[in-house]
Coordinates of C-alpha atoms in Angstrom, one line a residue:
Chain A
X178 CA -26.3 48.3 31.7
X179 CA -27.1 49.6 28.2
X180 CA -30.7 50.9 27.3
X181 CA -31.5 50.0 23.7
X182 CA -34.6 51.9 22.6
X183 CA -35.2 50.3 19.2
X184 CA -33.4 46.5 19.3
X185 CA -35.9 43.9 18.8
X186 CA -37.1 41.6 21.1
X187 CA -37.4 38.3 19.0
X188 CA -35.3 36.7 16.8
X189 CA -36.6 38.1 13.5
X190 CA -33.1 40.2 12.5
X191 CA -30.6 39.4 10.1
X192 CA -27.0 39.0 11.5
X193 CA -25.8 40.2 8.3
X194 CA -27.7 43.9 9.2
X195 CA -27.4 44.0 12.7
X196 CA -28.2 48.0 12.4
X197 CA -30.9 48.0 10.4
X198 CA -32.9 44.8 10.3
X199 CA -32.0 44.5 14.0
X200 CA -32.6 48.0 15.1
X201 CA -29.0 49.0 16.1
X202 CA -28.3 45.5 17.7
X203 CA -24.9 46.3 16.6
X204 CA -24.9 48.7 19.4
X205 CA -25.7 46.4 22.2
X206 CA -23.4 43.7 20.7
X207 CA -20.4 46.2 20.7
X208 CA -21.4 47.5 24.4
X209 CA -20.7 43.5 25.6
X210 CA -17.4 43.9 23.9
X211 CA -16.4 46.7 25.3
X212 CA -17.7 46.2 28.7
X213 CA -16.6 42.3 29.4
X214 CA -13.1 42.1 26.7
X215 CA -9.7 42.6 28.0
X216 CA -6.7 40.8 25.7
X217 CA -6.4 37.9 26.5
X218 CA -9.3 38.0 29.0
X219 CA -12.6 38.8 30.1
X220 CA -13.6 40.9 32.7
X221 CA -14.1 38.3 35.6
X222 CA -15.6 41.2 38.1
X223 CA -17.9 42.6 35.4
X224 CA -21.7 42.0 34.7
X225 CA -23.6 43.7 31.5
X226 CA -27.7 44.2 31.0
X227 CA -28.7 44.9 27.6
X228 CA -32.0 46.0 27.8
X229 CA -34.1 45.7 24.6
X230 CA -37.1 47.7 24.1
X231 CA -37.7 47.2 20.2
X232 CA -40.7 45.4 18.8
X233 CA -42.5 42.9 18.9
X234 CA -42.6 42.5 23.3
X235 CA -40.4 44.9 24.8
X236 CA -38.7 44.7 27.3
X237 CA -36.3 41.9 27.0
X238 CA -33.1 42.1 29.0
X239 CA -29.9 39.8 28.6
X240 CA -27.5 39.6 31.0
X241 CA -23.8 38.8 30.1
X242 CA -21.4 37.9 33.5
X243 CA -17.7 38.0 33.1
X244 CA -17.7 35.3 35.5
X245 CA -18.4 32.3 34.0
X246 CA -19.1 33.6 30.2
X247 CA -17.7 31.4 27.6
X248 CA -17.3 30.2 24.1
X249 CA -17.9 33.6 23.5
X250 CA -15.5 35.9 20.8
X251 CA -15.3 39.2 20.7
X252 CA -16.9 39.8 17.5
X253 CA -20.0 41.7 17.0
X254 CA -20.9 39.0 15.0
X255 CA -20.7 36.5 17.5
X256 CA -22.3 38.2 19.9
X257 CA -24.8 39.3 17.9
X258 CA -25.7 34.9 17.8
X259 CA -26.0 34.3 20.9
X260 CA -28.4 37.6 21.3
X261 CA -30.1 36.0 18.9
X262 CA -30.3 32.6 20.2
X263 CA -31.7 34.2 23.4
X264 CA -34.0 36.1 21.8
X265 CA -35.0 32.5 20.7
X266 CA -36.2 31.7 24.0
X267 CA -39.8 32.6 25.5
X268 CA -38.8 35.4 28.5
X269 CA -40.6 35.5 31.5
X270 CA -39.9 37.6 34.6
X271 CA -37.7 34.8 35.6
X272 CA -33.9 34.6 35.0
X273 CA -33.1 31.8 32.6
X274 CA -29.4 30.7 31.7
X275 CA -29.3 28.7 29.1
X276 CA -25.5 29.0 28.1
X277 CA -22.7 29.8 30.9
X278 CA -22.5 33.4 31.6
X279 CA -25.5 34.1 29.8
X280 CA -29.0 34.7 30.9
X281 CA -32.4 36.3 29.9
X282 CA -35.7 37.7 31.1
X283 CA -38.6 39.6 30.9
X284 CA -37.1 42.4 33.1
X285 CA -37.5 45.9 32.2
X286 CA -34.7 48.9 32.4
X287 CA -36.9 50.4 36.1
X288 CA -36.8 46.8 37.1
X289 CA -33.1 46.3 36.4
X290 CA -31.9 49.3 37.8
X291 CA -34.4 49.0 41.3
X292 CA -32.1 44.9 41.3
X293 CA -28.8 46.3 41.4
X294 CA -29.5 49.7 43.3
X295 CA -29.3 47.2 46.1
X296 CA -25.5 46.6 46.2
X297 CA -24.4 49.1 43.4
X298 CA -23.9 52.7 43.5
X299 CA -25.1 53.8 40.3
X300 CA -23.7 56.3 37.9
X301 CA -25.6 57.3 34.3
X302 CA -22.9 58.1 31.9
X303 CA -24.3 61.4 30.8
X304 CA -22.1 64.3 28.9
X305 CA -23.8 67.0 31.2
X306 CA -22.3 65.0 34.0
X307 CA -19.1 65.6 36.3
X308 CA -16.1 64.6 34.4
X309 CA -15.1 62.5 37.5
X310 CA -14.3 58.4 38.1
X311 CA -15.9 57.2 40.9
X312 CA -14.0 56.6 43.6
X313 CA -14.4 53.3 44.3
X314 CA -13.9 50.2 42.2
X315 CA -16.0 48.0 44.3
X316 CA -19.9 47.7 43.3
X317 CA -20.1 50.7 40.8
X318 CA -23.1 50.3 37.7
X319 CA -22.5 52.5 34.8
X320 CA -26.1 52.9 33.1
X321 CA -26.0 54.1 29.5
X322 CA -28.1 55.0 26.3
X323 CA -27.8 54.2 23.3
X324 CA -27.4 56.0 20.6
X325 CA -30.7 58.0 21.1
X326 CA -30.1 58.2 25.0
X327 CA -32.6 57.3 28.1
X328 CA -35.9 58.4 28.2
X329 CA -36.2 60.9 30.5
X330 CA -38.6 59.5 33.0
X331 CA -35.8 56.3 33.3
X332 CA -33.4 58.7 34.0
X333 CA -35.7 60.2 36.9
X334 CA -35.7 56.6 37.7
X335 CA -32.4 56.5 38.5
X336 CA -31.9 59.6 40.3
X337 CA -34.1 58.1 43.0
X338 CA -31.8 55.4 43.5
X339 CA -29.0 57.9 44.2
X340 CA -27.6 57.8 40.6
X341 CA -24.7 60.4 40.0
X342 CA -24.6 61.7 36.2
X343 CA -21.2 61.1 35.2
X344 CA -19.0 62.4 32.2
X345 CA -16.2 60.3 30.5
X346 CA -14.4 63.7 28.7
X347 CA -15.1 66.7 26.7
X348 CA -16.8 64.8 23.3
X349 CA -19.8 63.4 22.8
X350 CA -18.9 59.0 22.7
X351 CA -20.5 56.1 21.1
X352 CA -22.0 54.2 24.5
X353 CA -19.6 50.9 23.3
X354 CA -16.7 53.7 23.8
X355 CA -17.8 55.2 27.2
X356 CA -17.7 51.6 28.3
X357 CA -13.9 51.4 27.5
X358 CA -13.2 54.7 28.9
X359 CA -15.4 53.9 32.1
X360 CA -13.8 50.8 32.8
X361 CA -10.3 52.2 32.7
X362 CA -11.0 54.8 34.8
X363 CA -11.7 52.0 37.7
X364 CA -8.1 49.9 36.7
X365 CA -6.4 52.9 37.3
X366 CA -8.3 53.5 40.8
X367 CA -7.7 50.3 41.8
X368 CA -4.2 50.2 40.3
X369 CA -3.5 53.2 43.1
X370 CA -5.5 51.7 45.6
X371 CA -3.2 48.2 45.1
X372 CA -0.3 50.4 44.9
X373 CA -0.8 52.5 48.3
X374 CA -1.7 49.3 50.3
X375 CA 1.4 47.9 49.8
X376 CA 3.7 51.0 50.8
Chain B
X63 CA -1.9 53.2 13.1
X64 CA -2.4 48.9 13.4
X65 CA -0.1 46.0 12.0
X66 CA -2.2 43.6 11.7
X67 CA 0.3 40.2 11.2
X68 CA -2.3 37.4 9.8
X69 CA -4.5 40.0 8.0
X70 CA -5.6 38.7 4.9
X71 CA -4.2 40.8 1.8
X72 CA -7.1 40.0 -0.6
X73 CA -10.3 39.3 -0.8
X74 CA -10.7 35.9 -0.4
X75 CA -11.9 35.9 3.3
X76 CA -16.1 36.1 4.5
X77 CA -17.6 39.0 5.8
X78 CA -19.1 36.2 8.4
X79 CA -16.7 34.9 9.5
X80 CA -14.0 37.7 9.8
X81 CA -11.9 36.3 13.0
X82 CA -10.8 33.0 10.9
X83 CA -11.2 33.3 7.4
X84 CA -10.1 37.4 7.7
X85 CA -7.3 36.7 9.8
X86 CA -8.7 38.9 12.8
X87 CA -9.9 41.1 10.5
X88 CA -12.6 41.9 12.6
X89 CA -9.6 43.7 14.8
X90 CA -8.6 46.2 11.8
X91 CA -12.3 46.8 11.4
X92 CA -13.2 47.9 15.2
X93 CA -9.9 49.6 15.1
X94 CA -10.9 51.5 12.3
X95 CA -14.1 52.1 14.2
X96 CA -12.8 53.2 17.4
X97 CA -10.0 55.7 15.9
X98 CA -12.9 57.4 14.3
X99 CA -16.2 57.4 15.3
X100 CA -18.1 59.7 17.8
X101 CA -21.8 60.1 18.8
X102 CA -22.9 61.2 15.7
X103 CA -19.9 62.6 14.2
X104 CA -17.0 61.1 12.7
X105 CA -12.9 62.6 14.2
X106 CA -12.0 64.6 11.1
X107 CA -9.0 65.3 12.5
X108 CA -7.7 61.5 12.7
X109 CA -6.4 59.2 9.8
X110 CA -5.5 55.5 10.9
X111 CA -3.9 53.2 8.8
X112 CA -4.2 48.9 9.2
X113 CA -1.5 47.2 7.9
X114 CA -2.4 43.8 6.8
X115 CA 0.8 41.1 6.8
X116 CA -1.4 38.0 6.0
X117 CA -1.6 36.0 3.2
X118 CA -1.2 36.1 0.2
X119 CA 0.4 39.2 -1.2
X120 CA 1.4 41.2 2.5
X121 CA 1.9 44.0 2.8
X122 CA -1.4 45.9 1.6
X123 CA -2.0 49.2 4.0
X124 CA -5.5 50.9 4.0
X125 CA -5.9 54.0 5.3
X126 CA -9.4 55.9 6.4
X127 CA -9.1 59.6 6.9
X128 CA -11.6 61.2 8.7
X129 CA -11.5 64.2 7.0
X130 CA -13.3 62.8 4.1
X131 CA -14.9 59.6 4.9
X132 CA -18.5 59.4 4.0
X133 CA -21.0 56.5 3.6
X134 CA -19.5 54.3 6.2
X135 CA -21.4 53.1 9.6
X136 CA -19.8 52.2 12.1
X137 CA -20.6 48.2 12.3
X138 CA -17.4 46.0 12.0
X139 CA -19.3 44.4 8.7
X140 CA -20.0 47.5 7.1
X141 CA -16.4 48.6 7.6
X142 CA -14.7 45.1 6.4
X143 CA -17.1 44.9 3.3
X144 CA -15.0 48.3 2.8
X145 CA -12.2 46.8 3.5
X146 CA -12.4 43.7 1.1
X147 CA -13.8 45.8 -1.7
X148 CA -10.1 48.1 -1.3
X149 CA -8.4 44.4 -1.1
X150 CA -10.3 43.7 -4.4
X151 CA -8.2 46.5 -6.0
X152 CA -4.7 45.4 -6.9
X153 CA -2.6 48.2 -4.6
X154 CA 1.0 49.4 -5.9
X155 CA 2.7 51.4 -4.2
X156 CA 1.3 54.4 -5.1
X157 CA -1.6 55.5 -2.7
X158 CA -5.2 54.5 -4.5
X159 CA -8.6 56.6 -3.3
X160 CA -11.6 54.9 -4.6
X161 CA -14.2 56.0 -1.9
X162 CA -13.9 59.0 -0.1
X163 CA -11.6 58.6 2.7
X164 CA -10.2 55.7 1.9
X165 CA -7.4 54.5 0.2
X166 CA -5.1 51.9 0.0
X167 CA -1.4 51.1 -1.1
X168 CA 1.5 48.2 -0.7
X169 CA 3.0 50.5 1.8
X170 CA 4.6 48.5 4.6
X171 CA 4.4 49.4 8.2
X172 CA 7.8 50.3 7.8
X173 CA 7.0 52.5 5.3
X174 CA 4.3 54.2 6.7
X175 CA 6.1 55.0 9.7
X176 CA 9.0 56.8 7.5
X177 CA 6.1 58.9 6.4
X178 CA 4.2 59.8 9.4
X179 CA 7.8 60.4 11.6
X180 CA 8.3 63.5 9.2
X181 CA 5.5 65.3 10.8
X182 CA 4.0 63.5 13.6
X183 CA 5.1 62.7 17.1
X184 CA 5.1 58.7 17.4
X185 CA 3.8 56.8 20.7
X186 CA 4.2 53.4 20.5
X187 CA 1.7 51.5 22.7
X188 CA 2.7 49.0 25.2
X189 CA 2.1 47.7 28.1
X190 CA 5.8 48.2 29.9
X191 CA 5.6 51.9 28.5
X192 CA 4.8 55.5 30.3
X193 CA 1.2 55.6 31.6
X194 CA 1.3 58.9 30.6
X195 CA -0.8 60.7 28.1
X196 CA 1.0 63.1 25.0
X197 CA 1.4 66.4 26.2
X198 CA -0.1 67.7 22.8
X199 CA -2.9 67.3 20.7
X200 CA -1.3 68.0 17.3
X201 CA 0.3 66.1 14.8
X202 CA 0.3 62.4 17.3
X203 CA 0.9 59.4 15.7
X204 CA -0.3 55.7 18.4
X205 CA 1.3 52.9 16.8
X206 CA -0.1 49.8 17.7
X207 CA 0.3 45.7 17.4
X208 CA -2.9 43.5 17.2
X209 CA -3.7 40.6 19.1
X210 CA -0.1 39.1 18.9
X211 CA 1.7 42.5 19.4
X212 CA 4.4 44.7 17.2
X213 CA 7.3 42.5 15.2
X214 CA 10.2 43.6 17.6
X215 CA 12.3 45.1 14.5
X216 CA 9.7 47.5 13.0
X217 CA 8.8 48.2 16.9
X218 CA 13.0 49.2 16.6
X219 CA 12.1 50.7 13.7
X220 CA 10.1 53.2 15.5
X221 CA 12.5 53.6 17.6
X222 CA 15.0 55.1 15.4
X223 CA 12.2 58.0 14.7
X224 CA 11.9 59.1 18.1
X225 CA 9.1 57.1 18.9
X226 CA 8.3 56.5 22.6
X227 CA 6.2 53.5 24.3
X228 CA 3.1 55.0 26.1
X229 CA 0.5 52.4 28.1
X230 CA -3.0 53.3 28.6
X231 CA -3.8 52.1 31.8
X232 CA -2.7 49.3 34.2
X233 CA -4.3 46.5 32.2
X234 CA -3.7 44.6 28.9
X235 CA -6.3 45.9 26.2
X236 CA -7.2 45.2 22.9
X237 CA -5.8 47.3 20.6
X238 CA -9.2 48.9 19.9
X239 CA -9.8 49.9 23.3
X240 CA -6.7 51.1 23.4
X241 CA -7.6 53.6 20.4
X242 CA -10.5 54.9 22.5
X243 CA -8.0 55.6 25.9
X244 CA -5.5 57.4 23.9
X245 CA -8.2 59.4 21.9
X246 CA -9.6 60.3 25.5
X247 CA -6.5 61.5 26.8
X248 CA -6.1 63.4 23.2
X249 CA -9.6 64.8 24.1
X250 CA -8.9 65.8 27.6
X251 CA -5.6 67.4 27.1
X252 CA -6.9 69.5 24.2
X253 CA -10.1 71.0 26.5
X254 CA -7.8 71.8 28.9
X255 CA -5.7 73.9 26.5
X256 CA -8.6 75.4 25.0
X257 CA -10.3 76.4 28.6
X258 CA -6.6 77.9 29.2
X259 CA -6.5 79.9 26.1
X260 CA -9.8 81.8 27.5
X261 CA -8.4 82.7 30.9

């Protein structure tokens, strides 16, 4: 899941200036890409929150699922639509789909993170965090900020739910890139787990 | 460096709708982005070069260089309104600057990689190669196909300069994920060397 500080929460943004008119929605739309495309495919296994907290009625939080996500490109462009087309829609606390794969609510970043602390072991990707993948591919959340970062008392938030800060290597990354790097980290784990369970 | 094989070589394509009237220019763009851009910062260490094969006047070869790149964000727009104002220009073969950093010529990929081979190391990327990151940091060329993949003689043609296949991970990637991997392992490697050098 992605923490947006500054993305709007209705549809008033121009896809032509996704950073400025939409409060770095190019951001979100290039964390989706990163965290759901493989060539050819989409990451079946995966699950993305963008959590917007720009004006006018934060928090708004769309959910993208690998799983049944479609008519979808990789594109920040055509991402940036269907955010758009959500944003659309009035948001209440409940879950709404209205396109497969994609689904909206009224859920904050606290109330996000306290859902999927349930079956997930969390990890904030964090630069003053171990430079370690986890070891495990199964039921792993990889919470990020944006370009600003998470507010401090979120990341407190996390910590309670037994969050581990995490690095993803010796620079500072765009939160679309830690995705990438993040991701592969768990192919190659479960690349050696597949191996070993067949010797 | 990308070959891109249906990018379009002038500037007849819409900034809206880059993955069918651009030719998957939308792939050059993120490339560009993802071989360059950090958290605030931009690698001025890295040049990468897209090669555009598409119609009508192929080959045109841009190349951003770090070292000198200014007024550029990192949206795939912003980066292809760069890249059809270069395709505006008519390119010779002779290498054009008009904005910092960026330049452009009717070098072919063949030609390119003539150039680079003379001081560069070349890693082709591919899925059946090494998993296996450079064991340098210095003077690395990644050589890389787009959606459809490298034209099997100019990936012998790199070949005949040494070059050797590399994979970045048990998966199939796009090619601008792929960027971020190989930059990662570039990253790593060179921390490693430097927290060596203070032992």
């Amino acid at each position: 899941m992605v923490y947006c500080r500054k993305a709007r929460t209705d549809a008033a943004f121009r896809v032509d200036d996704l950073p400025g008119s939409g409060g770095r929605m190019d951001v979100a739309a290039r964390c989706v890409q990163t965290a759901l495309w493989l060539s050819n495919d989409i990451r079946r296994d995966t699950k993305i929150y963008i959590v917007l907290n720009g004006p006018p009625r934060p928090p708004v939080t769309i959910c993208f699922d690998g799983a049944t996500l479609r008519n979808v490109s990789p594109d920040e462009r055509s991402i940036a639509l269907w955010i758009k087309k959500y944003l659309q829609h009035d948001a209440t606390k409940e879950w709404a789909e209205i396109n497969p794969g994609i689904s909206v609510s009224k859920s904050s970043f606290q109330d996000v993170v306290t859902a999927i602390s349930k079956d997930h072991k969390l990890f904030v990707l964090h630069e003053n965090g171990a430079d370690a993948a986890p070891a495990t591919r199964d039921n792993v959340a990889f919470i990020l900020g944006d370009h600003i970062g998470l507010p401090e008392n979120d990341e407190k938030y996390c910590m309670r739910f037994g969050a581990e800060k995490m690095s993803v290597g010796p620079k500072s990354y765009l939160a679309s890139h830690c995705m990438i790097i993040a991701n592969n980290a768990l192919d190659r784990f479960e690349a050696r787990r597949d191996c070993e369970a067949t010797l």
